mmCIF file of C-alpha atoms (C1' of nucleotides) and ligand atoms in Angstrom:
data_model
loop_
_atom_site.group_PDB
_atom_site.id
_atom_site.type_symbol
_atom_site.label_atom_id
_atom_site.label_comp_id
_atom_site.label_asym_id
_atom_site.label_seq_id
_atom_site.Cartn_x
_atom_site.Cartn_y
_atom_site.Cartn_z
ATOM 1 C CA UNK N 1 -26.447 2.630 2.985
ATOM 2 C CA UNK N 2 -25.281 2.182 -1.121
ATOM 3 C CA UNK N 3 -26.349 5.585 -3.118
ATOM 4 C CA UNK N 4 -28.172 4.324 -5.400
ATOM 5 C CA UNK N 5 -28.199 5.125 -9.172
ATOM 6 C CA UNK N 6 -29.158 3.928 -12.234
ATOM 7 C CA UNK N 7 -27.125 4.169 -15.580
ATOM 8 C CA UNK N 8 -28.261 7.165 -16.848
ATOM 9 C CA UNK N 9 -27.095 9.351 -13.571
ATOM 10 C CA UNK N 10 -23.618 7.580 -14.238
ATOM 11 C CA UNK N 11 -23.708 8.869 -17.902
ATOM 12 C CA UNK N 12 -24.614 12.169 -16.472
ATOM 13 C CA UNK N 13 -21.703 12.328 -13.893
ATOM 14 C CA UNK N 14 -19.086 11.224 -16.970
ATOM 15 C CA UNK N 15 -20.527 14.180 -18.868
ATOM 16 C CA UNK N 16 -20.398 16.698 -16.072
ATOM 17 C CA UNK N 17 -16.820 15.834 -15.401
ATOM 18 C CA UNK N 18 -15.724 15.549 -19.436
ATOM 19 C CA UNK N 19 -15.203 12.266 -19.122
ATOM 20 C CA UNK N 20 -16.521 10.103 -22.499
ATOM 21 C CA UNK N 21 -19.149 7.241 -21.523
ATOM 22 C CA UNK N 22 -17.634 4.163 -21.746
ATOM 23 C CA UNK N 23 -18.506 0.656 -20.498
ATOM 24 C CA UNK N 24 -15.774 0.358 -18.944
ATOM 25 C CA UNK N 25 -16.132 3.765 -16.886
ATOM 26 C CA UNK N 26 -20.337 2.787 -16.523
ATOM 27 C CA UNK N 27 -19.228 -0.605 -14.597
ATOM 28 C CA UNK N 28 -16.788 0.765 -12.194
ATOM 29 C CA UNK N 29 -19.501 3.523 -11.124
ATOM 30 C CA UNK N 30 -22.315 0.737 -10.820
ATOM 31 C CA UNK N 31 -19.847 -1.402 -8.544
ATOM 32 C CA UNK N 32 -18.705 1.281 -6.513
ATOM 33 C CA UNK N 33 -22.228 3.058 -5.881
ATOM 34 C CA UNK N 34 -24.005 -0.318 -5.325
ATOM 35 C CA UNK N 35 -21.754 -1.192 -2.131
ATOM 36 C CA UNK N 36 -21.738 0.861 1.265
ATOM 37 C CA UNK N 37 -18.362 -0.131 1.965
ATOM 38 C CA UNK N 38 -14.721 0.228 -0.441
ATOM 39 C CA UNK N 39 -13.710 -1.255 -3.277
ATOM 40 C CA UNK N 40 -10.847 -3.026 -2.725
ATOM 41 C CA UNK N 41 -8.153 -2.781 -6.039
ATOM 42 C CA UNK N 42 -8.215 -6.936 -6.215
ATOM 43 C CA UNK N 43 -11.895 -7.283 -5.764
ATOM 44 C CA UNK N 44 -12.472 -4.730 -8.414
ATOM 45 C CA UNK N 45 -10.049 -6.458 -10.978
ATOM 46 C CA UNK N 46 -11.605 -9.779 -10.648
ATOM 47 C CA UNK N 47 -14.801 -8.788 -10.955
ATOM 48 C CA UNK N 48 -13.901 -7.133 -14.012
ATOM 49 C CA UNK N 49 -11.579 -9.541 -15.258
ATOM 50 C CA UNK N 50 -12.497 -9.034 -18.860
ATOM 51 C CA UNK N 51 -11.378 -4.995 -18.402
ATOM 52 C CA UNK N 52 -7.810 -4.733 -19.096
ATOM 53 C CA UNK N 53 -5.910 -4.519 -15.731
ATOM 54 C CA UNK N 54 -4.338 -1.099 -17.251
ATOM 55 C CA UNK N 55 -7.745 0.419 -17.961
ATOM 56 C CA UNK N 56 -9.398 -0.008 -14.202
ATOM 57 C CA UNK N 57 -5.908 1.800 -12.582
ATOM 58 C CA UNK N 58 -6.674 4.182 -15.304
ATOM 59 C CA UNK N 59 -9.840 4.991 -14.797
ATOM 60 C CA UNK N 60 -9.218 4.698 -10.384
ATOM 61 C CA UNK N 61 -6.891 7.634 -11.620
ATOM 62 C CA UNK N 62 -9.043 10.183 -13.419
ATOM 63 C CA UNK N 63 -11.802 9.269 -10.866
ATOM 64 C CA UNK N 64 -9.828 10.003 -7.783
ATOM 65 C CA UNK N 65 -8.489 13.457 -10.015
ATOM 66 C CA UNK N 66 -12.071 14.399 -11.061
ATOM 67 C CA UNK N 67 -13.419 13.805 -7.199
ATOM 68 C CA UNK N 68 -15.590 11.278 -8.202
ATOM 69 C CA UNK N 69 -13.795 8.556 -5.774
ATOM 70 C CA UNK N 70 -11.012 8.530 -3.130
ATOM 71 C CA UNK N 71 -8.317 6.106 -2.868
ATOM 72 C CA UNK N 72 -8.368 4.244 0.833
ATOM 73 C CA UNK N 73 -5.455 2.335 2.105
ATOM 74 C CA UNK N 74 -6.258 -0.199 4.366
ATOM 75 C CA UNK N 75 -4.152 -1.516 7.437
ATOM 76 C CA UNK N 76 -2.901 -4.226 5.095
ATOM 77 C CA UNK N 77 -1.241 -2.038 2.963
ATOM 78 C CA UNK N 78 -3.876 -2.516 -0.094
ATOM 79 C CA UNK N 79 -5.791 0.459 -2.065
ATOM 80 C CA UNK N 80 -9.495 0.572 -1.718
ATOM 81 C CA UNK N 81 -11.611 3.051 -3.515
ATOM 82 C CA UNK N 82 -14.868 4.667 -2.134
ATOM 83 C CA UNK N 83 -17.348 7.161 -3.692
ATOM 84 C CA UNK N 84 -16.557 10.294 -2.670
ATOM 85 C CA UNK N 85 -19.258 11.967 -0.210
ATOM 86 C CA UNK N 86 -21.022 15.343 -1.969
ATOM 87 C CA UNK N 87 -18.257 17.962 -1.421
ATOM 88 C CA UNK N 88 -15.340 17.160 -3.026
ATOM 89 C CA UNK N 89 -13.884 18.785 -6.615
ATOM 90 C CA UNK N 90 -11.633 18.271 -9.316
ATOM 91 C CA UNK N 91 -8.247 17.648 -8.115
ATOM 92 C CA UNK N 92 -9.819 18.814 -4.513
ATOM 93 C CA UNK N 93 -10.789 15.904 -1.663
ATOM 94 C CA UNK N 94 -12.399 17.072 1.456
ATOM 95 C CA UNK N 95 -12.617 13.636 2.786
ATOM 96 C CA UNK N 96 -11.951 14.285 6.218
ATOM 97 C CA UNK N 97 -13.711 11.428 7.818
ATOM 98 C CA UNK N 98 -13.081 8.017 9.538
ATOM 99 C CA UNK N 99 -12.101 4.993 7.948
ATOM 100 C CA UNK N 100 -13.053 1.805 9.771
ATOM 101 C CA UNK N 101 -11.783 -1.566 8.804
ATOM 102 C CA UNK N 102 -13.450 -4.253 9.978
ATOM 103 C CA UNK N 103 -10.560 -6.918 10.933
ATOM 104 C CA UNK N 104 -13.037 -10.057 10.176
ATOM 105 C CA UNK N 105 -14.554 -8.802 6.449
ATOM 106 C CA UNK N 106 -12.147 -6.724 5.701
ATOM 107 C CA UNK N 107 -14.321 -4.101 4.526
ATOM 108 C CA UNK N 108 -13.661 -0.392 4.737
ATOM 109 C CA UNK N 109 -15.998 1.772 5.741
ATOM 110 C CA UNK N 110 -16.529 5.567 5.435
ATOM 111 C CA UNK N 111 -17.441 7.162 8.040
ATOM 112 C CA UNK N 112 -19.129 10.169 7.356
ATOM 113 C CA UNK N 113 -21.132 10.632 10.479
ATOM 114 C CA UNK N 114 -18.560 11.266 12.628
ATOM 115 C CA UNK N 115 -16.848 14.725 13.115
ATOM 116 C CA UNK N 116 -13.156 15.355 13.080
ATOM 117 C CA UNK N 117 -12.151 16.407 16.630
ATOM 118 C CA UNK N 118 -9.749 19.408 16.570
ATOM 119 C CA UNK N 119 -6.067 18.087 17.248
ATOM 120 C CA UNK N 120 -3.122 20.182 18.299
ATOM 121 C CA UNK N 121 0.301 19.228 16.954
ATOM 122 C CA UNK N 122 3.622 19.714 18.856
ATOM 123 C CA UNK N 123 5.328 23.248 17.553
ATOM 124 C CA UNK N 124 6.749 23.295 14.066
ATOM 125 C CA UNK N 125 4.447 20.598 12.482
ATOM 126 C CA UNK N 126 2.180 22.214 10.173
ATOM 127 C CA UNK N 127 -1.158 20.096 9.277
ATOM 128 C CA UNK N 128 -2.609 20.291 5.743
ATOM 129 C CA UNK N 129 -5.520 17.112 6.398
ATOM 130 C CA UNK N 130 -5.858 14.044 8.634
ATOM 131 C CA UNK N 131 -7.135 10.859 7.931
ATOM 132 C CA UNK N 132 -8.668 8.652 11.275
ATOM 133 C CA UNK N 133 -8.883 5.256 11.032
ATOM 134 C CA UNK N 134 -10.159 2.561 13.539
ATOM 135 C CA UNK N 135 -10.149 -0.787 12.940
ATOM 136 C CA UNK N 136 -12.437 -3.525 14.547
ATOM 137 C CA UNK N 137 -16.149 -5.300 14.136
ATOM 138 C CA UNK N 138 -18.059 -3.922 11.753
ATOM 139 C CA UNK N 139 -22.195 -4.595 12.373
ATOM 140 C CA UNK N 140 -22.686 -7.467 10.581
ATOM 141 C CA UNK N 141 -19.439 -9.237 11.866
ATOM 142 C CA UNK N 142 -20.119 -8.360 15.099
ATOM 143 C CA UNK N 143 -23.913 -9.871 15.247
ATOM 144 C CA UNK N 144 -22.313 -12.725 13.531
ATOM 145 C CA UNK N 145 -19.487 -13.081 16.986
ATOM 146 C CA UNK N 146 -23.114 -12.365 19.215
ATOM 147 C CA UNK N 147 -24.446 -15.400 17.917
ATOM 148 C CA UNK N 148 -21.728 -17.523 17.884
ATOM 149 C CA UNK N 149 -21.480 -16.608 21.573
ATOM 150 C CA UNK N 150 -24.575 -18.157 22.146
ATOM 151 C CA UNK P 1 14.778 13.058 19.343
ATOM 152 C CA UNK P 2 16.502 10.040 17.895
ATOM 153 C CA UNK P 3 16.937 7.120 20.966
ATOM 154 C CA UNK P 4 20.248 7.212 21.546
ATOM 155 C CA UNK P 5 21.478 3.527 22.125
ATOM 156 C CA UNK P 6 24.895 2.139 21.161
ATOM 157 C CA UNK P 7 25.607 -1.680 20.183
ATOM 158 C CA UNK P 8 25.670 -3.370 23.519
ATOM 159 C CA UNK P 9 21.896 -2.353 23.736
ATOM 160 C CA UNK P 10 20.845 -3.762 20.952
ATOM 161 C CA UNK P 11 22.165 -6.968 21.418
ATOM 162 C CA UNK P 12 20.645 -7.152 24.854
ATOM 163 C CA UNK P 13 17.230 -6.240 23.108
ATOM 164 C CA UNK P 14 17.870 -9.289 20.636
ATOM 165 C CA UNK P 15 18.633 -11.641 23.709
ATOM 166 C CA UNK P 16 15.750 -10.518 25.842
ATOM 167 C CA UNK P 17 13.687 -11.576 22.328
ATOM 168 C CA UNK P 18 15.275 -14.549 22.200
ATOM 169 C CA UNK P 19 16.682 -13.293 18.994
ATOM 170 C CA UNK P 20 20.280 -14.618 18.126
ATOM 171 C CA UNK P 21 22.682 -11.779 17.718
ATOM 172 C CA UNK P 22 23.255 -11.248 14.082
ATOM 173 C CA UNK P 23 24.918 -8.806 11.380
ATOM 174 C CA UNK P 24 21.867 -8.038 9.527
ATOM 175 C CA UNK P 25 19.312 -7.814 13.034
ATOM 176 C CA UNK P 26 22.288 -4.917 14.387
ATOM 177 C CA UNK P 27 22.685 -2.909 11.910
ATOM 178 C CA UNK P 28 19.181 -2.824 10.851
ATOM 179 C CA UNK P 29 18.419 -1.563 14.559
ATOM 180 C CA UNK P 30 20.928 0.393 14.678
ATOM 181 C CA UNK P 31 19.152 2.327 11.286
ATOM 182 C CA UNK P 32 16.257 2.286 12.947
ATOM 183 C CA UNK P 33 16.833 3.750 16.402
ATOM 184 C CA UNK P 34 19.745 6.087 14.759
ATOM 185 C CA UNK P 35 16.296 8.249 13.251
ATOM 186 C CA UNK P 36 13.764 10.248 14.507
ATOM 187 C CA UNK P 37 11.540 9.376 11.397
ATOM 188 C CA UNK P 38 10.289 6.212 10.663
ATOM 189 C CA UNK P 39 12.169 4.202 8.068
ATOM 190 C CA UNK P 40 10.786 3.280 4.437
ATOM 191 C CA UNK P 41 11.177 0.196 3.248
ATOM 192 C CA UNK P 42 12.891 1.083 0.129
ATOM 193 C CA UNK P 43 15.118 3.114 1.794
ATOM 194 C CA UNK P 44 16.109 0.403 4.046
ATOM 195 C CA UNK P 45 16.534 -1.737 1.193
ATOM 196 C CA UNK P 46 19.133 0.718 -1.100
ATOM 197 C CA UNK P 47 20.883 1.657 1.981
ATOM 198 C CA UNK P 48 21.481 -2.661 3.255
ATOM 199 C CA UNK P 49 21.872 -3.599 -0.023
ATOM 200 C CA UNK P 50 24.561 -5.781 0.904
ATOM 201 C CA UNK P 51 21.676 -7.912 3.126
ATOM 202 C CA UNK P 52 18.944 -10.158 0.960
ATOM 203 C CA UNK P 53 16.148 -8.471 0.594
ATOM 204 C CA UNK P 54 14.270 -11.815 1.867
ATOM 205 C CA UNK P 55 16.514 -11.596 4.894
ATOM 206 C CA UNK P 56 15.495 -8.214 5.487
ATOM 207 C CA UNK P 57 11.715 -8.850 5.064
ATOM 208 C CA UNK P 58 11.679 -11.600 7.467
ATOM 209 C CA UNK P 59 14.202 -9.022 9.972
ATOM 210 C CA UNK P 60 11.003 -6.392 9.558
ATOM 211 C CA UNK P 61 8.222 -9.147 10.174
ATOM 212 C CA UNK P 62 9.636 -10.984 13.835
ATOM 213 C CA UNK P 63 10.927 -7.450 14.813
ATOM 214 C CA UNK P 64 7.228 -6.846 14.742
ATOM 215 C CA UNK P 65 6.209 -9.459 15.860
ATOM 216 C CA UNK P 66 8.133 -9.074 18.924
ATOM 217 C CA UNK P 67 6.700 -6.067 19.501
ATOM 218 C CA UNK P 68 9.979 -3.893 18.830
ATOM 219 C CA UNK P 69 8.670 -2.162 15.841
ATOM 220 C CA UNK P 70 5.224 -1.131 14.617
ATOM 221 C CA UNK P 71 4.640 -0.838 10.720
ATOM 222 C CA UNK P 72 2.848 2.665 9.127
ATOM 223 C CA UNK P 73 2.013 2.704 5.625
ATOM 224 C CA UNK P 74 2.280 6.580 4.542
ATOM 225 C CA UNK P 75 -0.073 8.197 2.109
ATOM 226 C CA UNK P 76 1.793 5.978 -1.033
ATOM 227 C CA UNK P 77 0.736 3.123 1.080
ATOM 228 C CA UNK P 78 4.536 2.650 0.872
ATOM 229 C CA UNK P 79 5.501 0.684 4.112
ATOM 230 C CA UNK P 80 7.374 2.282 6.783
ATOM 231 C CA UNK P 81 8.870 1.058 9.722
ATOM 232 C CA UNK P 82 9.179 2.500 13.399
ATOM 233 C CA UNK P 83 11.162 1.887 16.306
ATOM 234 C CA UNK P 84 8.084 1.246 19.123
ATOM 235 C CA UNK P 85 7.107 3.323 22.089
ATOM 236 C CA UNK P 86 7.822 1.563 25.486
ATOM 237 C CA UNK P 87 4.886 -0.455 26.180
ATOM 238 C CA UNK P 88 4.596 -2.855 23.710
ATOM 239 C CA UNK P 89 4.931 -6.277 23.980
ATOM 240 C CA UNK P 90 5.547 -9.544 22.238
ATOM 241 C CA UNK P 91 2.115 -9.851 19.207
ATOM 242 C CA UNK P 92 0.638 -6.694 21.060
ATOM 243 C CA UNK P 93 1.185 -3.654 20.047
ATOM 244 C CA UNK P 94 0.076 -0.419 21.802
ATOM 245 C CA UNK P 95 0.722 2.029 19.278
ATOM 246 C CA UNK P 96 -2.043 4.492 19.446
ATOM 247 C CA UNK P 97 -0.774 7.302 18.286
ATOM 248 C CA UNK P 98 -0.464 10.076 15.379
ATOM 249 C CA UNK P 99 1.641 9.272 12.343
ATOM 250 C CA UNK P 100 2.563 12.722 10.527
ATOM 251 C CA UNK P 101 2.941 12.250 6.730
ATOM 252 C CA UNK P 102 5.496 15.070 5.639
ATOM 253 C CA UNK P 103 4.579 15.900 2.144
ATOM 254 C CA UNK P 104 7.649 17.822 1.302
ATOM 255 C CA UNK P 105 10.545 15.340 2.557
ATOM 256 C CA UNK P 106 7.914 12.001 2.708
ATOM 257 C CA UNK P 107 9.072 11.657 6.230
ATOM 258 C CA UNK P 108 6.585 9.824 8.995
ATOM 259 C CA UNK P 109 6.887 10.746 12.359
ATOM 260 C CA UNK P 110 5.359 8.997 15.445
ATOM 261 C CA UNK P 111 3.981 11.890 17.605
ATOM 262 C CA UNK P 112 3.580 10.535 20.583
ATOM 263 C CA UNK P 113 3.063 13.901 22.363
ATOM 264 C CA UNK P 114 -0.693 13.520 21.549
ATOM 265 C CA UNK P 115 -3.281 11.747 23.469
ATOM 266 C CA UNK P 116 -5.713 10.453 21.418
ATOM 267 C CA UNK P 117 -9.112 12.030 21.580
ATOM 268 C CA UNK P 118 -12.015 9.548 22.693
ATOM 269 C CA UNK P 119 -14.054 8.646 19.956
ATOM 270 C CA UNK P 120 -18.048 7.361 19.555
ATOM 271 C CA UNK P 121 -18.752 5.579 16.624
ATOM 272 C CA UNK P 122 -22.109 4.783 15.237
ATOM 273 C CA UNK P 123 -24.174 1.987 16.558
ATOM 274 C CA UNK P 124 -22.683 -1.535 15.785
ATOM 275 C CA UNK P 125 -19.199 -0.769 15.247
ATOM 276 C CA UNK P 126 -16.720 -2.126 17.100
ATOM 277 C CA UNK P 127 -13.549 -0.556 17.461
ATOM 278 C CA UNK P 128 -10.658 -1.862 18.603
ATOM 279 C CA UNK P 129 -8.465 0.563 17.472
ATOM 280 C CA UNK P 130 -7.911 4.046 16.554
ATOM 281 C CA UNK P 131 -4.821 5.366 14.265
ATOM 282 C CA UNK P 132 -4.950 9.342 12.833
ATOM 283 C CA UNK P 133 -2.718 10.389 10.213
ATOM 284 C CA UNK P 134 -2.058 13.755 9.380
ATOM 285 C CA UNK P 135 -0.137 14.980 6.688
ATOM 286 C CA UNK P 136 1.669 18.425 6.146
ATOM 287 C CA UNK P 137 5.190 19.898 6.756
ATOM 288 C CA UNK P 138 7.287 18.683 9.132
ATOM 289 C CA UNK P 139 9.542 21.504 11.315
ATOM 290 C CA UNK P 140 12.442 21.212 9.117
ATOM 291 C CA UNK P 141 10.709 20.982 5.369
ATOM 292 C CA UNK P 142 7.898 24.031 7.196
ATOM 293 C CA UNK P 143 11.384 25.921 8.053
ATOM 294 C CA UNK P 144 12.631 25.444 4.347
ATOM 295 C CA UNK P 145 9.213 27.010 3.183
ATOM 296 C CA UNK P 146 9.994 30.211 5.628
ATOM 297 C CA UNK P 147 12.989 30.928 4.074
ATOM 298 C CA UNK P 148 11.538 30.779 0.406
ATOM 299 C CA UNK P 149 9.224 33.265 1.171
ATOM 300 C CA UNK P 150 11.517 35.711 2.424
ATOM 301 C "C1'" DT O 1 34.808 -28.669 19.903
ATOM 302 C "C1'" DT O 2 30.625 -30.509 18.386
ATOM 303 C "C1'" DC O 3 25.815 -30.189 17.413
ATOM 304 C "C1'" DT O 4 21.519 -28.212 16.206
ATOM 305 C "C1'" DA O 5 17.956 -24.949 15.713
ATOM 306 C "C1'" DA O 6 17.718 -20.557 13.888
ATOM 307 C "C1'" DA O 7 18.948 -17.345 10.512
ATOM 308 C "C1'" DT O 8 20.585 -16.097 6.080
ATOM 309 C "C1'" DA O 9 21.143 -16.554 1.010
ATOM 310 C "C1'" DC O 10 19.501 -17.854 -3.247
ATOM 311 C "C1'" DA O 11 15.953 -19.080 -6.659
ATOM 312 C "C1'" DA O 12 11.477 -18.919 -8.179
ATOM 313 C "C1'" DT O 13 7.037 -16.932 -8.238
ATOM 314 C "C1'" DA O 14 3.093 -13.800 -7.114
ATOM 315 C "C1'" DA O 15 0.906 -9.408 -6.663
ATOM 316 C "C1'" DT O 16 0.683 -4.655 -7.590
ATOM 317 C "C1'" DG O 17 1.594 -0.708 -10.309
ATOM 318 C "C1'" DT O 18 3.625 2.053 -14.408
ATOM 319 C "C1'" DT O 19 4.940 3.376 -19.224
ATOM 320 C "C1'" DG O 20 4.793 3.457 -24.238
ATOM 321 C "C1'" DC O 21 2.367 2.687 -28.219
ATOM 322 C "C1'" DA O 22 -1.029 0.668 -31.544
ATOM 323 C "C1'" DT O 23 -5.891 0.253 -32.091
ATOM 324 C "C1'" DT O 24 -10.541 1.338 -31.193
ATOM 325 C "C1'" DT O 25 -14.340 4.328 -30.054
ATOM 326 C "C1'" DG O 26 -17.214 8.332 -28.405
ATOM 327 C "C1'" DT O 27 -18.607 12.517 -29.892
ATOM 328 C "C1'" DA O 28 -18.342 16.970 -32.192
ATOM 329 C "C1'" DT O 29 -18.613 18.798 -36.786
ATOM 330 C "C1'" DT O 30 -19.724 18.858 -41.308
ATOM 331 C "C1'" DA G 1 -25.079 9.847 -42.180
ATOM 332 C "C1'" DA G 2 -20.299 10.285 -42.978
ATOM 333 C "C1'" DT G 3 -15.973 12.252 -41.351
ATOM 334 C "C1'" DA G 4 -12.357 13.431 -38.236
ATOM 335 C "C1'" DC G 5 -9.949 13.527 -34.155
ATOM 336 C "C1'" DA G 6 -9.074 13.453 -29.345
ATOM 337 C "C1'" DA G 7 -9.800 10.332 -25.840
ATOM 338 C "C1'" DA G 8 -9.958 5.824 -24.131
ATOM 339 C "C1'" DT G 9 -8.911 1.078 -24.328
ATOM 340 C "C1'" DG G 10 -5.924 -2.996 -25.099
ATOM 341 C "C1'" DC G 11 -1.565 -5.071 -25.256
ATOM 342 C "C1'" DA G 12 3.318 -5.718 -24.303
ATOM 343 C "C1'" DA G 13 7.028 -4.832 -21.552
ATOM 344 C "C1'" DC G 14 8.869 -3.596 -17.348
ATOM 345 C "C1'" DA G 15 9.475 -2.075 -12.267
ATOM 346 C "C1'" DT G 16 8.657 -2.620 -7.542
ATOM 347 C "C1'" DT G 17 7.127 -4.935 -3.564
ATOM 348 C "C1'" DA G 18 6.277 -9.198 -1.255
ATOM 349 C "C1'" DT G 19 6.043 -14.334 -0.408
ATOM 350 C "C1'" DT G 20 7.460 -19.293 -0.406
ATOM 351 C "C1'" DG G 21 10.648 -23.160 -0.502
ATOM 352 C "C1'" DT G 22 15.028 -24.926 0.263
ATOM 353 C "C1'" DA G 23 20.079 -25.207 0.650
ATOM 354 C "C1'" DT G 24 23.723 -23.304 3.296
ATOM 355 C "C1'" DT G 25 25.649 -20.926 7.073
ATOM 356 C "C1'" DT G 26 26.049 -19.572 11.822
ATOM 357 C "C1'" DA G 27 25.023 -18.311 16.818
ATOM 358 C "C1'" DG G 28 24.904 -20.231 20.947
ATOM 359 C "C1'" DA G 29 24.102 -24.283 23.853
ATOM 360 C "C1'" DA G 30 25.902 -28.595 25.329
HETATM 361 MN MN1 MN B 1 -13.764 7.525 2.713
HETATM 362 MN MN1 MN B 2 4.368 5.143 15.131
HETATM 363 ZN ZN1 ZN B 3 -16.946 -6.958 8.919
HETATM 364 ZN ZN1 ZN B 4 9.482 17.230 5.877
#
DNA sequence: TTCTAAATACAATAATGTTGCATTTGTATT
DNA sequence: AATACAAATGCAACATTATTGTATTTAGAA
C-alpha cells in the first residue's frame, strides 16, 4: 500500500538530502507517496499544472540523483516515477524488482515482493542490473473483468 | 549472428504480408535483418534520410503489426526496433525474451538463448507477459574494456 | 494499358524533453 | 531582523519524437 507521510517527514527528507524545501519539491513528494502505483510524467504535469513544466523535470532529476525516486518506463514508451523502496543512495539505485503494468489502468506497479531469479547470459555479455517487467491485470482491473463476467 | 537474407527474401516476406513491394519497406528490412542489434529509431532515421520520416513511422508500425518486428524501448526509453524471432504472427507477438541494454555502445540485443524463468506474482495480478532487461557490456564494448586495462 | 487501393510525401500540429538566463526565494550568517 | 548568496523557480526558445490529414504517386490486379 501508499507510505504514508505527512509534510513534515517530506521537509525532513529535503533536508537530509540538501535539498531546500520548496512547494514545489513538498507537492511532488505528497503525490508520489500518497499512490501505491507510478507517477506517470503527464499525470504529474497536469496535476500540477500551475508548476512550471521545467521545474517538475527538474526536480524528477535531482530526485532520481538523490535516490529519492526512480524513473520507470512503461511499455508505451512514457516515464513514470516511483518512490524508491528503503535501500537506494545518492546517485546509487538498487531497484532490482518487477515492474508490472497493468494493460487496462495503465498503472505501474513496483514489485518489491518478488525476488530476482539468478539469470545466466550467453559468454561475453557482462550484466551490471536487470529490470523485469510483466504486463497484464492488475487487482482491481481484474475484479472489475470478474464481474463483468458475470 | 546477423540473418543473412538477400533481396528476393524480403520481397517474398512483403507478399506473404500482403505488403506491396516498395523502396522504402526493402531497404528498411534490409537495415534491419543486415544487424545483429536492434535498430534505434534515430538511427534509422539519419541513416534513410532520403525516406519521410512519416513514411518511415508508418513502415515501423504495420511491420509490427504484422508481426515481423517487435519494438524495445532501451533504458532512454528511446525506441528500438528488432527483426522478430520465428514464431510470431500477424497482431501476436511472442517475444518473450531478454533485451540486453549495452551501456557502452547503447546497443540492444535480443538474447534469445535464454528461457525465461517461471515467475509467481502476488495474489491478484495477472500477468500476461514477462519482458527482463538487463543492461551491461556487450562482448565487443566488454572486449574494449579488456584491452584498457592491460 | 488502365484502374484502383495502398503507399508515400508533404504540411501542420502535438507531446515530450532540454538549455540558457532572469528573477525569486530558502537559509545561513551577521 | 536585516543581509547576502547559492539554489530553485519561471520564462522563452529550441530540439526531438510522434501523430493526423490530405494530396500525389505507385504497385499490382484486371
Ligand atoms: Mn520500481
Ligand atoms: Mn527482442
Ligand atoms: Zn489496472
Ligand atoms: Zn556494447
Amino acid at each position: 500500500m501508499a507510505q504514508v507521510k505527512n509534510n513534515y517527514q517530506f521537509e525532513d527528507m529535503l533536508q537530509k538530502h540538501n535539498l531546500k524545501k520548496t512547494a514545489p519539491r513538498l507537492r511532488v513528494l505528497s503525490m508520489m507517496y500518497s499512490k501505491n502505483t507510478a507517477t506517470s510524467q503527464p499525470d504529474l504535469e497536469s496535476v500540477m499544472n500551475d508548476i512550471d513544466r521545467v521545474t517538475l523535470y527538474r526536480i524528477l532529476n535531482t530526485f532520481e540523483e538523490k535516490g529519492i525516486i526512480h524513473k520507470v518506463f512503461d511499455l508505451n514508451g512514457t516515464a513514470n516515477y516511483a518512490v524508491c523502496h528503503s535501500d537506494c543512495r545518492e546517485n546509487h539505485h538498487q531497484d532490482e524488482h518487477l515492474h508490472f503494468n497493468c494493460t487496462l489502468c495503465k498503472n505501474v506497479y513496483c514489485i518489491n515482493e518478488l525476488n530476482m531469479p539468478k539469470l545466466t547470459l550467453p559468454a561475453g555479455f557482462e550484466a551490471q542490473g536487470f529490470t523485469l517487467y510483466a504486463s497484464g491485470l492488475c487487482p482491481k482491473c481484474s475484479k472489475k473483468e470478474q464481474v463483468k463476467m458475470n
